[in-house]
Amino acid sequence: MFSYVFMKILERRPRSYDRRMDRATGGRIRRVKEQVAALAPTHARVLEIGCGTGELASMLVARGCEVEGFDRSARMVAAARERIAAEGLAEGFTAYEMGVDGMDGLAETAYDAVVSTLVLSEVTDDERRYTLRHARRVVRPGGVIILADEVRPRGRGRRLIHRLARAPLAVATYLVSTATTRPVEDLTGDLTRAGFAVDSEQPSHGGSFAIVVAHRPKRVDTP
Amino acid sequence: MSPVKAPKSPVKALWGLLFRVFPCPTAAGLRQVGAPDRQSPVLVTCNFYTTVARLTRRLSRRHVDAWILVVDSKGVNVWCSAGGDELSTDAVVSAVKTSGLAERVDHRTLVLPPLGAPGIDAAQVTERTGWKTRWGPVRLGDLPAYLARGQRRTEPMKRATYRWPERLDTALGSLFPFYLAGALGFALLGRGLLLTYLVVAALALPLFYLPLPWLPGRRGLVKVLPLVALGAGTLALSFTGPGAPLASFRAALVIGSVTLVVYAAELGGLASTMPSDLDPFLAKLGIGAIGNTAFAGTVRTKLLNGDLTLTHDPAICTRCRACVEVCPQTVWTIAEEGRIHLASRERCTACRACLTNCPTGAIAAVGREADSS
């Protein structure tokens, strides 16, 4: 999934973002979002962190969900609204411009599920911890969080191969977009530390990408 | 959350010194210098490795206890990242909220880097976080004195300077890749002149940057003219003497002159005291952006090209002095009865700090026609 580093280039053109990302990743990015949508509960209240152009939101709304999405890019939010409206799904979708630091303004236990794809590899360590802490706060007890993101492969050999293969793409992306992403070091560990119970982890692409499902325990067992 | 350790990477230190045009990130987050307590100052900076390392070192040497809030500026230094909007109000707000800073200190005051003012709207930071803000000294070396004075700036602390160590430091860091690219070109295409290039291009850097303040003009391409004219004149004179023995000398003159022009082309990228030549030039060539850094159509480029000009509307000015505080060039001053006065358009480097921080829009960049009407 090294081609995800190109995301930073394509984000500059929201209208063609999905088409170009699909091409750059050989259609994998859409399949990942389909997987995430399939893992999410149907007819649920869903928060999408970093909704981008609304591709995942549209899949979720089509499954009967009521989706609230935010993105720090105003252009992405506009593209998402446009897309969902064009698909006739506007009633099930609300989008607004906000960074993850705005999550403290979201209501407690307001959602049945929180989803996010390729966001946590873009933010700082502090922002990632903060995001997961607030994700736990806003999802109801028993509710789920589904994350799909670039992760650092486990094992020294795999890490080295991953780093060597990714470096030229990351440099090329930086030269064009002056931005890049950073694979998440320990996604399941971060979720556990935030108070989620990890249900499943689906690693792929030599362990450089993962879809993780976790839930907020209904009650906290005290030792 | 435990604060991030002080950066100590010789590779990054070298990279930050010689390849400053590329990012050199260090982890964003809250760091500590010395043994800060709940009353210690909070200094905000970028996550450019060299800046964080130098800041930490400078404060440690003076035994200052402080918190350093390292904001994610994508590994770019304060001046450049503020100009490119990486070091932005959003980035500072996010760092304040996500770093756990509020749990570490009792006060609610941030000391912001003033060269970050083009990207950071201090009033917005306060509105969105509840933290008060103060602009620190422009030069990192003045921080210990600034803190010792109770976080009050002297007039010199507010102004950007470009002293010779700073000139050589920034010139070396920003121009070394160009030097290297030239060396590569000669190695591939004209190996016979490689040594001449290496020596002449290395000497050209101090030749231009040491006497820079005394060279006439403001823009780099104007300042370099006397040196290039000197080179061209010497070259012309050389043809009056014997030819063959002077061939390498002539080559050195040509190489030196071309190198000087390259070195002089982007002063705005090197110093906060001079406007850029490269941005408006690239915009005129139709190169609108490199990566996410836009040239064409930006307020900065339009100001530099003279398509826009700064104006001040006293009717809606609240005399808050934000413009005076953030301008590194004393473009804005305070006249009688606290009125804000546009003292010098000539000194303006189009950094946008006043535009970003004017809370009422009293300062604006308007088209020349609108200004004259």
XYZ file of C-alpha atoms in Angstrom, chain A residues 14-215:
202
model
C -10.785 17.034 -4.414
C -13.046 16.607 -7.442
C -10.802 14.017 -9.054
C -9.366 12.663 -5.786
C -11.303 9.378 -5.671
C -10.755 8.558 -9.323
C -7.037 9.268 -9.102
C -6.602 7.480 -5.764
C -8.378 4.456 -7.247
C -5.993 4.528 -10.177
C -2.915 5.049 -7.989
C -3.854 2.166 -5.698
C -5.218 -0.157 -8.369
C -8.741 0.126 -6.926
C -7.602 -0.989 -3.470
C -8.639 2.177 -1.681
C -12.265 1.758 -2.749
C -12.208 -1.896 -1.702
C -10.840 -0.891 1.702
C -13.713 1.554 2.152
C -16.186 -1.125 1.074
C -14.688 -3.416 3.705
C -14.973 -0.725 6.369
C -18.582 -0.022 5.378
C -19.382 -3.735 5.515
C -17.920 -3.982 9.018
C -19.962 -1.043 10.298
C -23.420 -1.639 11.783
C -26.366 -0.838 9.514
C -28.911 1.866 10.347
C -26.497 3.330 12.872
C -25.388 6.822 13.835
C -21.842 7.019 12.504
C -19.086 9.590 12.949
C -16.494 9.660 10.192
C -13.186 11.245 11.144
C -11.683 12.839 8.038
C -14.560 12.284 5.614
C -12.573 13.458 2.584
C -14.731 13.456 -0.526
C -17.481 11.438 1.163
C -16.854 8.113 -0.594
C -17.111 6.017 2.569
C -19.943 8.179 3.918
C -21.929 7.532 0.773
C -21.516 3.751 1.213
C -22.623 4.013 4.835
C -25.649 6.179 4.062
C -26.619 3.652 1.387
C -26.624 1.060 4.199
C -29.139 3.109 6.130
C -26.688 4.904 8.410
C -26.916 8.491 9.480
C -23.399 9.823 8.948
C -21.735 12.885 10.434
C -18.342 13.576 8.916
C -15.703 16.206 9.384
C -12.533 17.098 7.550
C -9.967 19.845 8.060
C -10.019 20.665 4.356
C -12.870 22.972 3.364
C -12.475 21.880 -0.242
C -12.859 18.226 0.708
C -15.984 18.988 2.759
C -17.485 20.866 -0.175
C -16.677 17.949 -2.497
C -18.252 15.493 -0.030
C -21.469 17.510 0.225
C -21.642 17.809 -3.531
C -21.119 14.105 -4.041
C -23.682 12.962 -1.470
C -26.226 15.448 -2.787
C -25.644 14.229 -6.342
C -26.320 10.680 -5.172
C -29.579 11.786 -3.559
C -28.343 10.820 -0.092
C -28.020 14.288 1.421
C -30.560 13.624 4.164
C -28.363 11.017 5.791
C -25.158 13.023 5.753
C -23.822 16.055 7.573
C -20.326 17.346 6.895
C -18.374 20.201 8.382
C -14.893 21.649 8.339
C -13.005 20.724 11.495
C -9.676 19.242 12.551
C -9.418 16.397 15.029
C -8.730 18.936 17.788
C -12.392 19.983 17.494
C -13.600 16.582 18.682
C -13.899 17.859 22.246
C -16.985 19.724 21.030
C -18.793 16.520 20.000
C -21.512 15.181 22.280
C -20.755 12.245 24.560
C -21.987 8.771 23.536
C -23.698 10.293 20.502
C -22.669 7.642 17.974
C -23.032 3.914 17.476
C -19.860 3.766 15.445
C -16.777 5.803 14.587
C -14.958 5.150 11.317
C -11.827 6.553 9.745
C -9.622 5.707 6.791
C -6.112 7.037 6.203
C -6.332 9.831 8.753
C -4.304 8.701 11.751
C -1.173 8.381 9.620
C -1.489 12.081 8.801
C -1.652 13.505 12.299
C 0.889 13.934 15.092
C 1.243 11.404 17.905
C -0.551 13.760 20.288
C -3.368 14.301 17.814
C -3.754 10.556 17.308
C -4.004 9.884 21.044
C -6.421 12.793 21.436
C -8.545 11.527 18.525
C -8.846 8.045 19.968
C -9.556 9.363 23.464
C -12.424 11.462 22.149
C -13.579 8.697 19.824
C -14.055 6.563 22.900
C -15.918 9.383 24.622
C -18.333 10.004 21.770
C -19.145 6.390 20.908
C -21.777 4.757 23.102
C -20.781 1.837 25.362
C -20.837 -1.227 23.149
C -20.340 0.930 20.055
C -17.556 0.204 17.585
C -14.608 1.970 16.022
C -13.289 0.824 12.643
C -9.961 2.174 11.469
C -8.150 1.533 8.207
C -4.693 3.009 7.932
C -1.062 2.691 7.020
C 0.778 0.948 9.837
C 4.383 0.096 10.511
C 4.952 -3.609 9.785
C 5.924 -5.824 12.696
C 9.342 -7.445 12.575
C 12.664 -5.807 11.768
C 13.060 -7.333 8.307
C 9.597 -6.301 7.164
C 10.092 -2.833 8.575
C 13.343 -2.384 6.724
C 11.832 -3.563 3.413
C 8.816 -1.329 3.980
C 10.973 1.671 4.757
C 13.223 1.145 1.735
C 10.313 0.595 -0.654
C 8.327 3.527 0.691
C 11.136 6.086 0.885
C 11.414 6.959 -2.829
C 7.629 7.324 -3.127
C 7.480 9.469 -0.022
C 10.289 11.690 -1.354
C 8.589 11.997 -4.752
C 5.309 12.883 -3.058
C 7.022 15.428 -0.866
C 8.650 17.095 -3.856
C 5.257 17.557 -5.480
C 3.028 18.213 -2.492
C 5.450 19.251 0.298
C 3.608 16.798 2.528
C 3.652 13.135 3.368
C 2.134 10.608 5.745
C 3.623 8.610 8.599
C 2.582 4.982 9.174
C 1.088 4.412 12.622
C 3.505 2.660 14.966
C 1.091 0.641 17.111
C -2.548 1.102 16.148
C -4.006 -1.700 18.272
C -1.916 -0.559 21.249
C -3.153 3.012 20.810
C -6.746 1.779 20.748
C -6.257 -0.309 23.871
C -4.637 2.597 25.707
C -7.590 4.802 24.713
C -9.960 2.363 26.406
C -11.196 0.292 23.478
C -11.240 -3.501 23.357
C -9.747 -4.678 20.067
C -11.949 -7.236 18.286
C -10.019 -7.896 15.105
C -7.072 -6.757 13.045
C -6.788 -7.478 9.346
C -3.235 -6.731 8.224
C -2.465 -6.674 4.518
C 0.274 -5.707 2.066
C 3.125 -7.185 4.037
C 1.754 -5.783 7.270
C 1.953 -2.190 6.034
C -1.802 -1.635 6.122
C -4.464 -2.749 8.577
C -8.170 -2.589 9.207
C -8.796 -2.708 12.933
C -12.172 -3.167 14.625
C -12.581 -2.390 18.322
C -15.438 -1.579 20.654
